[in-house]
Amino acid sequence: MKKSTMADPFAQVRKEKGFATVSDQDDPVTMMLRLKDVRKCAHNAKTFSSEDIPGRIVVPSEVNIRTTRQIPFEVDPPKHKGFRGLLDPWFKRPLENEYKQKLHSIVDKLVTENLAGNSVEVINEFSLVLQSRALTLLLNTPFEDSIQWISWGTHVFRSEGDALDGDKAQVLYDYLDEKLDQALANPTDDLFSVLLGAEVDGKKMSKEEAKGVLILTFAGGRDTVINAVSNSIAYLADHPESLKRLRDEPEIRGKAIEEFIRYFSPLTHMGRVVKEDTQVCEHAAKADSRISLCWASANRDETVFENPNEIVLDRKMNPHVGFGFSHHNCLGATHARQILSTLIDVLCDKVGSIDLLETEDNIEEWDDFHRKVGYEKLVVKFNPK
Ligand code: EMZ
């Protein structure tokens, strides 16, 4: 098996039953494993709500480390629509030429710097750096701010050996409080000020709501982007023929990015709280229990995807849910896609091949399901073209 392979731990249960209940801090979660069911539940926000105690829809639950509601993803329709309407244009800025050019120069510089060296540890020295530098564009803040964000490591709520680290989370909350106070005193054109000056459904956004948007932006787009970037690099190192094909056929790069997102599924699942007694996959789901929409399993559903465990760079039909589905589809998806597409362009341009030197998998455990989501450590050497 190649080192970059990501197995599908859900296959058998998905085929046989379609769901599985796993434990999580005394608040069990019934995971939906089939694409059809995942979509159906995602679409039914009335029965399967995102708006419960802050942190409860996340798996593992973050109720013990967070009291601020993340916006818009912990808000149900119709209120959700007002927030999305405000945020969507800002989060689509990555499609603007000036943004693309700035992102290109960030990626180009990082790749070029690493072409000179012997080897690079991708997770901390490449993907985290790229994610944080790119975030300065999304927030429209000074480039130098990324230095502090990089120092927080790959996850704002997790530290080594601690899946939910309240002290670490507090560092982010204090930082955001300070930044929002500064923006209140001296508004600029960054996202902090834009949020504080915004109105949703005729009401001025509160500092707590702005903080909720920012926590999501800092937390939700961090390990997910790092996984997507790192997994792409590992895959291209392991498959030199694919790097060559992407170089020779630039027209398939868009499809390849969607296929990477399907295969890697950077976020395994996201929860919902059941609002009324109902059924999921012919299984009774009680009001106030939790379910999760398992994007990673749905994206390998063999009834939908041919050869689901293979990366088919130019896959024709690809209705993946790697960025979620329905109301809450990923707000940062445009930014994430632009990062991946710029990365592939620059790699094709500058890198001849990538040596895979050392890997240590990052495995998530949901009871009996053990899923590789990325790497703890990934050492490669970029060889110039
Ligand atoms: C939440 C989640 C959102 C959560 C799109 O993902 O990402 C996780 O990494 C965070 O811990 O709070 O933002």
mmCIF file of C-alpha atoms and ligand atoms in Angstrom:
data_model
loop_
_atom_site.group_PDB
_atom_site.id
_atom_site.type_symbol
_atom_site.label_atom_id
_atom_site.label_comp_id
_atom_site.label_asym_id
_atom_site.label_seq_id
_atom_site.Cartn_x
_atom_site.Cartn_y
_atom_site.Cartn_z
ATOM 1 C CA MET A 1 0.000 0.000 0.000
ATOM 2 C CA LYS A 2 1.325 3.425 -0.903
ATOM 3 C CA LYS A 3 2.035 5.789 1.982
ATOM 4 C CA SER A 4 -0.448 8.361 0.728
ATOM 5 C CA THR A 5 -3.358 5.904 0.641
ATOM 6 C CA MET A 6 -6.316 6.817 2.829
ATOM 7 C CA ALA A 7 -8.425 3.765 3.553
ATOM 8 C CA ASP A 8 -12.160 3.918 4.125
ATOM 9 C CA PRO A 9 -12.965 2.504 7.578
ATOM 10 C CA PHE A 10 -16.728 2.881 7.081
ATOM 11 C CA ALA A 11 -17.209 0.663 4.004
ATOM 12 C CA GLN A 12 -18.617 -2.455 5.615
ATOM 13 C CA VAL A 13 -20.999 -0.771 8.060
ATOM 14 C CA ARG A 14 -22.123 1.669 5.363
ATOM 15 C CA LYS A 15 -23.062 -1.242 3.095
ATOM 16 C CA GLU A 16 -24.679 -3.387 5.781
ATOM 17 C CA LYS A 17 -26.455 -0.857 7.973
ATOM 18 C CA GLY A 18 -25.856 2.699 6.832
ATOM 19 C CA PHE A 19 -25.278 4.156 10.287
ATOM 20 C CA ALA A 20 -23.278 3.579 13.447
ATOM 21 C CA THR A 21 -23.497 5.015 16.935
ATOM 22 C CA VAL A 22 -20.199 6.090 18.473
ATOM 23 C CA SER A 23 -19.428 7.511 21.912
ATOM 24 C CA ASP A 24 -18.287 11.056 22.596
ATOM 25 C CA GLN A 25 -18.029 12.467 26.143
ATOM 26 C CA ASP A 26 -21.335 10.926 27.329
ATOM 27 C CA ASP A 27 -23.189 12.429 24.370
ATOM 28 C CA PRO A 28 -23.283 9.618 21.761
ATOM 29 C CA VAL A 29 -23.480 10.361 18.058
ATOM 30 C CA THR A 30 -25.216 8.325 15.370
ATOM 31 C CA MET A 31 -23.162 8.724 12.211
ATOM 32 C CA MET A 32 -24.957 8.737 8.854
ATOM 33 C CA LEU A 33 -22.741 6.859 6.423
ATOM 34 C CA ARG A 34 -24.538 6.865 3.046
ATOM 35 C CA LEU A 35 -24.469 9.810 0.665
ATOM 36 C CA LYS A 36 -28.230 9.859 0.197
ATOM 37 C CA ASP A 37 -28.954 9.934 3.932
ATOM 38 C CA VAL A 38 -26.240 12.500 4.607
ATOM 39 C CA ARG A 39 -27.767 14.827 2.020
ATOM 40 C CA LYS A 40 -31.307 14.244 3.234
ATOM 41 C CA CYS A 41 -30.439 15.056 6.846
ATOM 42 C CA ALA A 42 -28.286 18.048 5.872
ATOM 43 C CA HIS A 43 -31.210 19.455 3.932
ATOM 44 C CA ASN A 44 -33.724 18.986 6.739
ATOM 45 C CA ALA A 45 -32.585 21.709 9.139
ATOM 46 C CA LYS A 46 -35.910 21.672 10.959
ATOM 47 C CA THR A 47 -35.538 18.139 12.279
ATOM 48 C CA PHE A 48 -31.733 18.108 12.326
ATOM 49 C CA SER A 49 -30.676 21.395 13.839
ATOM 50 C CA SER A 50 -27.307 23.139 13.985
ATOM 51 C CA GLU A 51 -28.487 25.574 16.631
ATOM 52 C CA ASP A 52 -28.041 23.957 20.031
ATOM 53 C CA ILE A 53 -25.643 24.744 22.895
ATOM 54 C CA PRO A 54 -22.515 26.227 21.254
ATOM 55 C CA GLY A 55 -20.079 23.436 20.413
ATOM 56 C CA ARG A 56 -22.547 20.533 20.641
ATOM 57 C CA ILE A 57 -22.844 19.874 16.909
ATOM 58 C CA VAL A 58 -19.090 19.492 16.585
ATOM 59 C CA VAL A 59 -17.714 15.984 17.068
ATOM 60 C CA PRO A 60 -15.844 15.759 19.415
ATOM 61 C CA SER A 61 -18.216 18.079 21.214
ATOM 62 C CA GLU A 62 -16.743 21.451 22.153
ATOM 63 C CA VAL A 63 -19.325 22.358 24.812
ATOM 64 C CA ASN A 64 -16.654 22.296 27.533
ATOM 65 C CA ILE A 65 -14.258 24.670 25.810
ATOM 66 C CA ARG A 66 -16.516 27.148 24.074
ATOM 67 C CA THR A 67 -19.516 29.323 24.957
ATOM 68 C CA THR A 68 -19.516 31.544 21.874
ATOM 69 C CA ARG A 69 -21.774 30.380 19.059
ATOM 70 C CA GLN A 70 -19.907 29.963 15.771
ATOM 71 C CA ILE A 71 -21.657 31.885 13.033
ATOM 72 C CA PRO A 72 -23.156 31.054 10.605
ATOM 73 C CA PHE A 73 -22.655 27.334 11.067
ATOM 74 C CA GLU A 74 -24.353 27.031 14.477
ATOM 75 C CA VAL A 75 -27.414 29.029 13.387
ATOM 76 C CA ASP A 76 -30.476 27.488 11.690
ATOM 77 C CA PRO A 77 -32.490 28.925 8.819
ATOM 78 C CA PRO A 78 -34.146 31.371 8.436
ATOM 79 C CA LYS A 79 -31.800 33.417 10.671
ATOM 80 C CA HIS A 80 -28.844 31.677 9.053
ATOM 81 C CA LYS A 81 -29.712 33.242 5.691
ATOM 82 C CA GLY A 82 -29.145 36.802 6.905
ATOM 83 C CA PHE A 83 -25.646 35.963 8.103
ATOM 84 C CA ARG A 84 -24.768 34.044 4.940
ATOM 85 C CA GLY A 85 -26.046 36.912 2.804
ATOM 86 C CA LEU A 86 -23.693 39.264 4.583
ATOM 87 C CA LEU A 87 -20.683 36.925 4.617
ATOM 88 C CA ASP A 88 -20.861 35.275 1.187
ATOM 89 C CA PRO A 89 -19.568 38.263 -0.837
ATOM 90 C CA TRP A 90 -16.599 38.715 1.505
ATOM 91 C CA PHE A 91 -15.726 35.000 1.372
ATOM 92 C CA LYS A 92 -15.961 34.996 -2.439
ATOM 93 C CA ARG A 93 -13.191 37.623 -2.737
ATOM 94 C CA PRO A 94 -10.673 34.838 -3.566
ATOM 95 C CA LEU A 95 -12.169 34.922 -7.096
ATOM 96 C CA GLU A 96 -10.923 38.490 -7.617
ATOM 97 C CA ASN A 97 -7.788 38.936 -9.702
ATOM 98 C CA GLU A 98 -5.870 40.971 -7.169
ATOM 99 C CA TYR A 99 -6.522 38.348 -4.465
ATOM 100 C CA LYS A 100 -5.451 35.561 -6.827
ATOM 101 C CA GLN A 101 -2.219 37.374 -7.631
ATOM 102 C CA LYS A 102 -1.387 37.935 -3.972
ATOM 103 C CA LEU A 103 -2.127 34.294 -3.172
ATOM 104 C CA HIS A 104 0.019 33.207 -6.082
ATOM 105 C CA SER A 105 2.959 35.198 -4.784
ATOM 106 C CA ILE A 106 2.525 33.709 -1.261
ATOM 107 C CA VAL A 107 2.510 30.145 -2.642
ATOM 108 C CA ASP A 108 5.269 30.791 -5.155
ATOM 109 C CA LYS A 109 7.555 32.252 -2.494
ATOM 110 C CA LEU A 110 6.971 29.359 -0.100
ATOM 111 C CA VAL A 111 7.565 26.683 -2.746
ATOM 112 C CA THR A 112 10.641 28.475 -4.088
ATOM 113 C CA GLU A 113 12.155 28.807 -0.594
ATOM 114 C CA ASN A 114 11.690 25.095 -0.058
ATOM 115 C CA LEU A 115 13.195 24.099 -3.386
ATOM 116 C CA ALA A 116 16.588 25.152 -2.137
ATOM 117 C CA GLY A 117 16.641 23.067 1.024
ATOM 118 C CA ASN A 118 17.225 19.360 1.504
ATOM 119 C CA SER A 119 13.921 18.376 3.022
ATOM 120 C CA VAL A 120 10.863 20.017 4.530
ATOM 121 C CA GLU A 121 8.433 18.868 7.213
ATOM 122 C CA VAL A 122 5.264 19.699 5.335
ATOM 123 C CA ILE A 123 2.713 19.946 8.173
ATOM 124 C CA ASN A 124 4.428 22.614 10.263
ATOM 125 C CA GLU A 125 6.876 24.187 7.851
ATOM 126 C CA PHE A 126 4.712 24.305 4.753
ATOM 127 C CA SER A 127 0.960 23.708 5.149
ATOM 128 C CA LEU A 128 0.516 25.594 8.438
ATOM 129 C CA VAL A 129 2.616 28.474 7.103
ATOM 130 C CA LEU A 130 0.654 28.567 3.845
ATOM 131 C CA GLN A 131 -2.700 28.374 5.658
ATOM 132 C CA SER A 132 -1.812 31.244 8.009
ATOM 133 C CA ARG A 133 -0.289 33.466 5.330
ATOM 134 C CA ALA A 134 -3.299 32.899 3.058
ATOM 135 C CA LEU A 135 -5.611 33.740 5.968
ATOM 136 C CA THR A 136 -4.186 37.278 6.037
ATOM 137 C CA LEU A 137 -5.746 37.717 2.576
ATOM 138 C CA LEU A 138 -9.112 36.338 3.648
ATOM 139 C CA LEU A 139 -9.183 38.631 6.682
ATOM 140 C CA ASN A 140 -7.489 41.518 4.852
ATOM 141 C CA THR A 141 -4.958 41.983 7.656
ATOM 142 C CA PRO A 142 -1.176 42.647 7.551
ATOM 143 C CA PHE A 143 0.982 39.734 6.378
ATOM 144 C CA GLU A 144 2.973 39.890 9.634
ATOM 145 C CA ASP A 145 -0.097 38.793 11.630
ATOM 146 C CA SER A 146 0.512 35.303 10.270
ATOM 147 C CA ILE A 147 3.626 34.932 12.441
ATOM 148 C CA GLN A 148 1.525 34.832 15.610
ATOM 149 C CA TRP A 149 -1.094 32.523 14.060
ATOM 150 C CA ILE A 150 1.608 30.074 12.967
ATOM 151 C CA SER A 151 2.866 29.945 16.562
ATOM 152 C CA TRP A 152 -0.506 28.504 17.638
ATOM 153 C CA GLY A 153 0.156 25.278 15.728
ATOM 154 C CA THR A 154 -2.119 23.208 13.549
ATOM 155 C CA HIS A 155 -5.267 23.406 15.698
ATOM 156 C CA VAL A 156 -6.569 26.229 17.903
ATOM 157 C CA PHE A 157 -8.453 23.878 20.238
ATOM 158 C CA ARG A 158 -6.112 20.868 20.258
ATOM 159 C CA SER A 159 -2.645 20.469 21.636
ATOM 160 C CA GLU A 160 -0.340 17.501 21.713
ATOM 161 C CA GLY A 161 -2.031 14.816 23.753
ATOM 162 C CA ASP A 162 -5.134 16.924 24.409
ATOM 163 C CA ALA A 163 -8.019 16.711 21.934
ATOM 164 C CA LEU A 164 -9.839 19.594 23.645
ATOM 165 C CA ASP A 165 -7.560 22.092 25.321
ATOM 166 C CA GLY A 166 -9.479 24.892 27.067
ATOM 167 C CA ASP A 167 -6.359 26.908 27.911
ATOM 168 C CA LYS A 168 -5.285 26.892 24.315
ATOM 169 C CA ALA A 169 -8.750 27.904 23.119
ATOM 170 C CA GLN A 170 -8.594 30.848 25.530
ATOM 171 C CA VAL A 171 -5.539 32.179 23.676
ATOM 172 C CA LEU A 172 -7.674 32.544 20.542
ATOM 173 C CA TYR A 173 -10.631 34.054 22.437
ATOM 174 C CA ASP A 174 -8.380 36.658 24.139
ATOM 175 C CA TYR A 175 -6.750 37.479 20.821
ATOM 176 C CA LEU A 176 -10.108 38.010 19.131
ATOM 177 C CA ASP A 177 -11.413 40.156 22.018
ATOM 178 C CA GLU A 178 -8.365 42.372 21.743
ATOM 179 C CA LYS A 179 -8.594 42.644 17.947
ATOM 180 C CA LEU A 180 -12.296 43.442 18.074
ATOM 181 C CA ASP A 181 -11.717 46.147 20.709
ATOM 182 C CA GLN A 182 -9.016 47.667 18.520
ATOM 183 C CA ALA A 183 -11.360 47.566 15.520
ATOM 184 C CA LEU A 184 -14.097 49.270 17.543
ATOM 185 C CA ALA A 185 -11.691 52.053 18.522
ATOM 186 C CA ASN A 186 -10.000 52.367 15.106
ATOM 187 C CA PRO A 187 -11.993 50.791 12.287
ATOM 188 C CA THR A 188 -10.000 49.700 9.199
ATOM 189 C CA ASP A 189 -10.911 47.638 6.148
ATOM 190 C CA ASP A 190 -10.203 44.240 7.671
ATOM 191 C CA LEU A 191 -12.798 41.591 8.499
ATOM 192 C CA PHE A 192 -12.844 42.549 12.203
ATOM 193 C CA SER A 193 -14.001 46.087 11.350
ATOM 194 C CA VAL A 194 -16.268 45.015 8.519
ATOM 195 C CA LEU A 195 -18.172 42.674 10.826
ATOM 196 C CA LEU A 196 -18.531 45.238 13.580
ATOM 197 C CA GLY A 197 -19.887 47.754 11.074
ATOM 198 C CA ALA A 198 -22.318 45.293 9.492
ATOM 199 C CA GLU A 199 -26.051 44.901 9.855
ATOM 200 C CA VAL A 200 -27.914 41.607 9.612
ATOM 201 C CA ASP A 201 -31.673 41.714 9.091
ATOM 202 C CA GLY A 202 -31.653 45.389 10.045
ATOM 203 C CA LYS A 203 -29.745 44.837 13.291
ATOM 204 C CA LYS A 204 -26.150 45.808 13.964
ATOM 205 C CA MET A 205 -23.898 42.827 14.477
ATOM 206 C CA SER A 206 -22.832 42.476 18.119
ATOM 207 C CA LYS A 207 -19.266 41.957 19.247
ATOM 208 C CA GLU A 208 -20.193 38.433 20.387
ATOM 209 C CA GLU A 209 -21.621 37.618 16.940
ATOM 210 C CA ALA A 210 -18.540 39.009 15.198
ATOM 211 C CA LYS A 211 -16.412 36.884 17.522
ATOM 212 C CA GLY A 212 -18.495 33.845 16.520
ATOM 213 C CA VAL A 213 -17.755 34.418 12.834
ATOM 214 C CA LEU A 214 -14.066 34.851 13.577
ATOM 215 C CA ILE A 215 -13.770 31.732 15.742
ATOM 216 C CA LEU A 216 -15.220 29.746 12.854
ATOM 217 C CA THR A 217 -12.840 31.407 10.405
ATOM 218 C CA PHE A 218 -9.789 30.681 12.556
ATOM 219 C CA ALA A 219 -10.792 27.198 13.759
ATOM 220 C CA GLY A 220 -12.792 25.702 10.897
ATOM 221 C CA GLY A 221 -10.412 26.647 8.107
ATOM 222 C CA ARG A 222 -7.251 25.566 9.850
ATOM 223 C CA ASP A 223 -6.686 21.807 10.214
ATOM 224 C CA THR A 224 -9.008 21.257 7.258
ATOM 225 C CA VAL A 225 -6.872 23.366 4.901
ATOM 226 C CA ILE A 226 -3.681 21.922 6.393
ATOM 227 C CA ASN A 227 -4.967 18.375 5.758
ATOM 228 C CA ALA A 228 -6.018 19.178 2.196
ATOM 229 C CA VAL A 229 -2.672 20.765 1.312
ATOM 230 C CA SER A 230 -0.557 18.098 3.032
ATOM 231 C CA ASN A 231 -2.533 15.185 1.597
ATOM 232 C CA SER A 232 -2.259 16.659 -1.899
ATOM 233 C CA ILE A 233 1.515 16.927 -1.569
ATOM 234 C CA ALA A 234 1.830 13.364 -0.225
ATOM 235 C CA TYR A 235 -0.335 12.051 -3.059
ATOM 236 C CA LEU A 236 1.667 13.862 -5.761
ATOM 237 C CA ALA A 237 4.912 12.624 -4.205
ATOM 238 C CA ASP A 238 3.600 9.055 -4.291
ATOM 239 C CA HIS A 239 2.200 9.425 -7.832
ATOM 240 C CA PRO A 240 4.745 11.169 -10.078
ATOM 241 C CA GLU A 241 2.614 10.191 -13.090
ATOM 242 C CA SER A 242 -0.227 12.316 -11.693
ATOM 243 C CA LEU A 243 2.020 15.352 -11.235
ATOM 244 C CA LYS A 244 3.101 14.893 -14.837
ATOM 245 C CA ARG A 245 -0.471 14.573 -16.026
ATOM 246 C CA LEU A 246 -1.541 17.733 -14.188
ATOM 247 C CA ARG A 247 1.420 19.518 -15.725
ATOM 248 C CA ASP A 248 0.585 18.309 -19.246
ATOM 249 C CA GLU A 249 -3.190 18.728 -18.974
ATOM 250 C CA PRO A 250 -3.924 21.957 -17.078
ATOM 251 C CA GLU A 251 -7.561 21.710 -18.156
ATOM 252 C CA ILE A 252 -8.179 18.827 -15.724
ATOM 253 C CA ARG A 253 -6.788 20.642 -12.664
ATOM 254 C CA GLY A 254 -10.239 21.888 -11.587
ATOM 255 C CA LYS A 255 -11.641 18.363 -11.644
ATOM 256 C CA ALA A 256 -8.580 17.034 -9.845
ATOM 257 C CA ILE A 257 -9.109 19.474 -6.973
ATOM 258 C CA GLU A 258 -12.713 18.282 -6.507
ATOM 259 C CA GLU A 259 -11.454 14.710 -6.572
ATOM 260 C CA PHE A 260 -8.817 15.482 -3.930
ATOM 261 C CA ILE A 261 -11.505 16.990 -1.706
ATOM 262 C CA ARG A 262 -13.709 13.918 -2.198
ATOM 263 C CA TYR A 263 -10.946 11.417 -1.511
ATOM 264 C CA PHE A 264 -9.252 13.289 1.360
ATOM 265 C CA SER A 265 -12.491 14.578 2.976
ATOM 266 C CA PRO A 266 -10.545 16.976 5.227
ATOM 267 C CA LEU A 267 -13.403 17.135 7.750
ATOM 268 C CA THR A 268 -14.644 13.655 8.696
ATOM 269 C CA HIS A 269 -18.098 14.672 9.867
ATOM 270 C CA MET A 270 -20.275 17.387 11.383
ATOM 271 C CA GLY A 271 -23.114 16.861 13.827
ATOM 272 C CA ARG A 272 -26.726 17.922 14.152
ATOM 273 C CA VAL A 273 -29.117 17.798 17.099
ATOM 274 C CA VAL A 274 -32.389 15.929 16.533
ATOM 275 C CA LYS A 275 -35.335 18.226 17.320
ATOM 276 C CA GLU A 276 -38.197 15.711 17.337
ATOM 277 C CA ASP A 277 -38.466 11.925 17.578
ATOM 278 C CA THR A 278 -37.766 10.662 14.089
ATOM 279 C CA GLN A 279 -36.117 7.924 12.074
ATOM 280 C CA VAL A 280 -32.787 7.853 10.343
ATOM 281 C CA CYS A 281 -32.032 4.816 8.155
ATOM 282 C CA GLU A 282 -35.011 3.027 9.725
ATOM 283 C CA HIS A 283 -33.447 3.588 13.091
ATOM 284 C CA ALA A 284 -35.263 5.549 15.789
ATOM 285 C CA ALA A 285 -33.595 8.844 16.619
ATOM 286 C CA LYS A 286 -34.851 10.482 19.819
ATOM 287 C CA ALA A 287 -35.379 14.191 20.243
ATOM 288 C CA ASP A 288 -32.280 15.897 21.716
ATOM 289 C CA SER A 289 -29.939 13.113 20.590
ATOM 290 C CA ARG A 290 -27.069 13.777 18.197
ATOM 291 C CA ILE A 291 -26.457 12.525 14.691
ATOM 292 C CA SER A 292 -23.545 13.303 12.414
ATOM 293 C CA LEU A 293 -23.270 13.690 8.691
ATOM 294 C CA CYS A 294 -20.213 11.671 7.784
ATOM 295 C CA TRP A 295 -18.799 13.417 4.721
ATOM 296 C CA ALA A 296 -15.823 11.038 4.641
ATOM 297 C CA SER A 297 -18.023 7.949 4.377
ATOM 298 C CA ALA A 298 -20.540 9.519 1.978
ATOM 299 C CA ASN A 299 -17.657 10.454 -0.318
ATOM 300 C CA ARG A 300 -16.710 6.768 -0.687
ATOM 301 C CA ASP A 301 -20.283 5.547 -1.217
ATOM 302 C CA GLU A 302 -19.902 2.779 -3.817
ATOM 303 C CA THR A 303 -23.500 3.165 -4.951
ATOM 304 C CA VAL A 304 -22.620 6.663 -6.201
ATOM 305 C CA PHE A 305 -18.901 6.725 -7.010
ATOM 306 C CA GLU A 306 -17.263 4.208 -9.300
ATOM 307 C CA ASN A 307 -13.964 2.970 -7.845
ATOM 308 C CA PRO A 308 -14.500 5.134 -4.769
ATOM 309 C CA ASN A 309 -11.134 4.280 -3.240
ATOM 310 C CA GLU A 310 -9.143 5.508 -6.199
ATOM 311 C CA ILE A 311 -8.214 9.042 -7.089
ATOM 312 C CA VAL A 312 -9.474 9.534 -10.643
ATOM 313 C CA LEU A 313 -8.005 12.912 -11.545
ATOM 314 C CA ASP A 314 -10.596 13.732 -14.190
ATOM 315 C CA ARG A 315 -13.580 12.004 -12.529
ATOM 316 C CA LYS A 316 -16.642 13.012 -14.574
ATOM 317 C CA MET A 317 -19.522 12.720 -12.091
ATOM 318 C CA ASN A 318 -18.396 13.892 -8.704
ATOM 319 C CA PRO A 319 -21.264 14.946 -6.425
ATOM 320 C CA HIS A 320 -19.027 14.843 -3.343
ATOM 321 C CA VAL A 321 -19.915 16.435 -0.016
ATOM 322 C CA GLY A 322 -16.367 17.260 1.038
ATOM 323 C CA PHE A 323 -17.452 20.865 1.617
ATOM 324 C CA GLY A 324 -20.697 19.807 3.268
ATOM 325 C CA PHE A 325 -24.108 20.109 1.671
ATOM 326 C CA SER A 326 -27.182 22.366 1.607
ATOM 327 C CA HIS A 327 -27.600 25.442 3.883
ATOM 328 C CA HIS A 328 -24.323 25.006 5.680
ATOM 329 C CA ASN A 329 -22.038 24.215 2.760
ATOM 330 C CA CYS A 330 -18.555 25.480 3.536
ATOM 331 C CA LEU A 331 -18.260 29.270 3.694
ATOM 332 C CA GLY A 332 -14.503 29.025 3.127
ATOM 333 C CA ALA A 333 -14.728 26.699 0.126
ATOM 334 C CA THR A 334 -13.828 29.393 -2.437
ATOM 335 C CA HIS A 335 -10.713 30.295 -0.469
ATOM 336 C CA ALA A 336 -9.782 26.616 0.037
ATOM 337 C CA ARG A 337 -10.241 25.789 -3.649
ATOM 338 C CA GLN A 338 -8.151 28.808 -4.629
ATOM 339 C CA ILE A 339 -5.348 27.712 -2.303
ATOM 340 C CA LEU A 340 -5.320 24.210 -3.809
ATOM 341 C CA SER A 341 -5.528 25.417 -7.372
ATOM 342 C CA THR A 342 -2.694 27.918 -6.856
ATOM 343 C CA LEU A 343 -0.608 25.244 -5.150
ATOM 344 C CA ILE A 344 -1.065 22.839 -8.056
ATOM 345 C CA ASP A 345 -0.231 25.536 -10.602
ATOM 346 C CA VAL A 346 2.971 26.430 -8.768
ATOM 347 C CA LEU A 347 4.011 22.797 -8.191
ATOM 348 C CA CYS A 348 3.480 22.020 -11.882
ATOM 349 C CA ASP A 349 5.496 25.079 -12.774
ATOM 350 C CA LYS A 350 8.444 24.696 -10.450
ATOM 351 C CA VAL A 351 8.659 21.148 -9.106
ATOM 352 C CA GLY A 352 9.821 18.175 -11.170
ATOM 353 C CA SER A 353 9.203 15.516 -8.556
ATOM 354 C CA ILE A 354 8.659 15.147 -4.827
ATOM 355 C CA ASP A 355 10.467 12.558 -2.684
ATOM 356 C CA LEU A 356 8.412 11.155 0.179
ATOM 357 C CA LEU A 357 10.954 10.729 2.978
ATOM 358 C CA GLU A 358 9.037 10.149 6.195
ATOM 359 C CA THR A 359 5.412 9.924 7.233
ATOM 360 C CA GLU A 360 3.539 9.563 10.490
ATOM 361 C CA ASP A 361 -0.216 9.278 9.985
ATOM 362 C CA ASN A 362 -2.758 11.339 11.889
ATOM 363 C CA ILE A 363 -5.478 8.865 12.822
ATOM 364 C CA GLU A 364 -8.835 9.883 14.233
ATOM 365 C CA GLU A 365 -10.648 7.312 16.346
ATOM 366 C CA TRP A 366 -14.406 7.062 16.605
ATOM 367 C CA ASP A 367 -14.763 3.896 18.680
ATOM 368 C CA ASP A 368 -13.981 1.071 16.243
ATOM 369 C CA PHE A 369 -13.562 3.380 13.259
ATOM 370 C CA HIS A 370 -9.991 4.499 12.806
ATOM 371 C CA ARG A 371 -9.645 7.032 10.032
ATOM 372 C CA LYS A 372 -6.488 8.546 8.618
ATOM 373 C CA VAL A 373 -7.263 12.219 8.084
ATOM 374 C CA GLY A 374 -3.756 13.452 7.311
ATOM 375 C CA TYR A 375 -0.322 13.377 8.879
ATOM 376 C CA GLU A 376 1.289 14.185 12.185
ATOM 377 C CA LYS A 377 4.544 14.356 10.324
ATOM 378 C CA LEU A 378 5.281 14.443 6.597
ATOM 379 C CA VAL A 379 8.833 14.962 5.388
ATOM 380 C CA VAL A 380 9.427 15.471 1.661
ATOM 381 C CA LYS A 381 12.017 16.878 -0.691
ATOM 382 C CA PHE A 382 10.857 19.067 -3.556
ATOM 383 C CA ASN A 383 13.082 18.529 -6.593
ATOM 384 C CA PRO A 384 13.251 21.504 -8.964
ATOM 385 C CA LYS A 385 11.955 21.036 -12.493
HETATM 386 C C1 EMZ B 1 -15.530 23.993 13.838
HETATM 387 C C2 EMZ B 1 -15.240 23.060 12.708
HETATM 388 C C3 EMZ B 1 -15.832 23.602 11.457
HETATM 389 C C4 EMZ B 1 -14.859 23.500 15.107
HETATM 390 C C5 EMZ B 1 -15.750 23.406 9.137
HETATM 391 O O1 EMZ B 1 -15.362 22.936 10.380
HETATM 392 O O2 EMZ B 1 -13.828 22.885 12.570
HETATM 393 C C6 EMZ B 1 -13.189 22.347 13.718
HETATM 394 O O3 EMZ B 1 -11.814 22.244 13.458
HETATM 395 C C7 EMZ B 1 -13.383 23.268 14.898
HETATM 396 O O4 EMZ B 1 -12.800 22.689 16.052
HETATM 397 O O5 EMZ B 1 -15.055 24.431 16.139
HETATM 398 O O6 EMZ B 1 -15.085 25.276 13.531
#
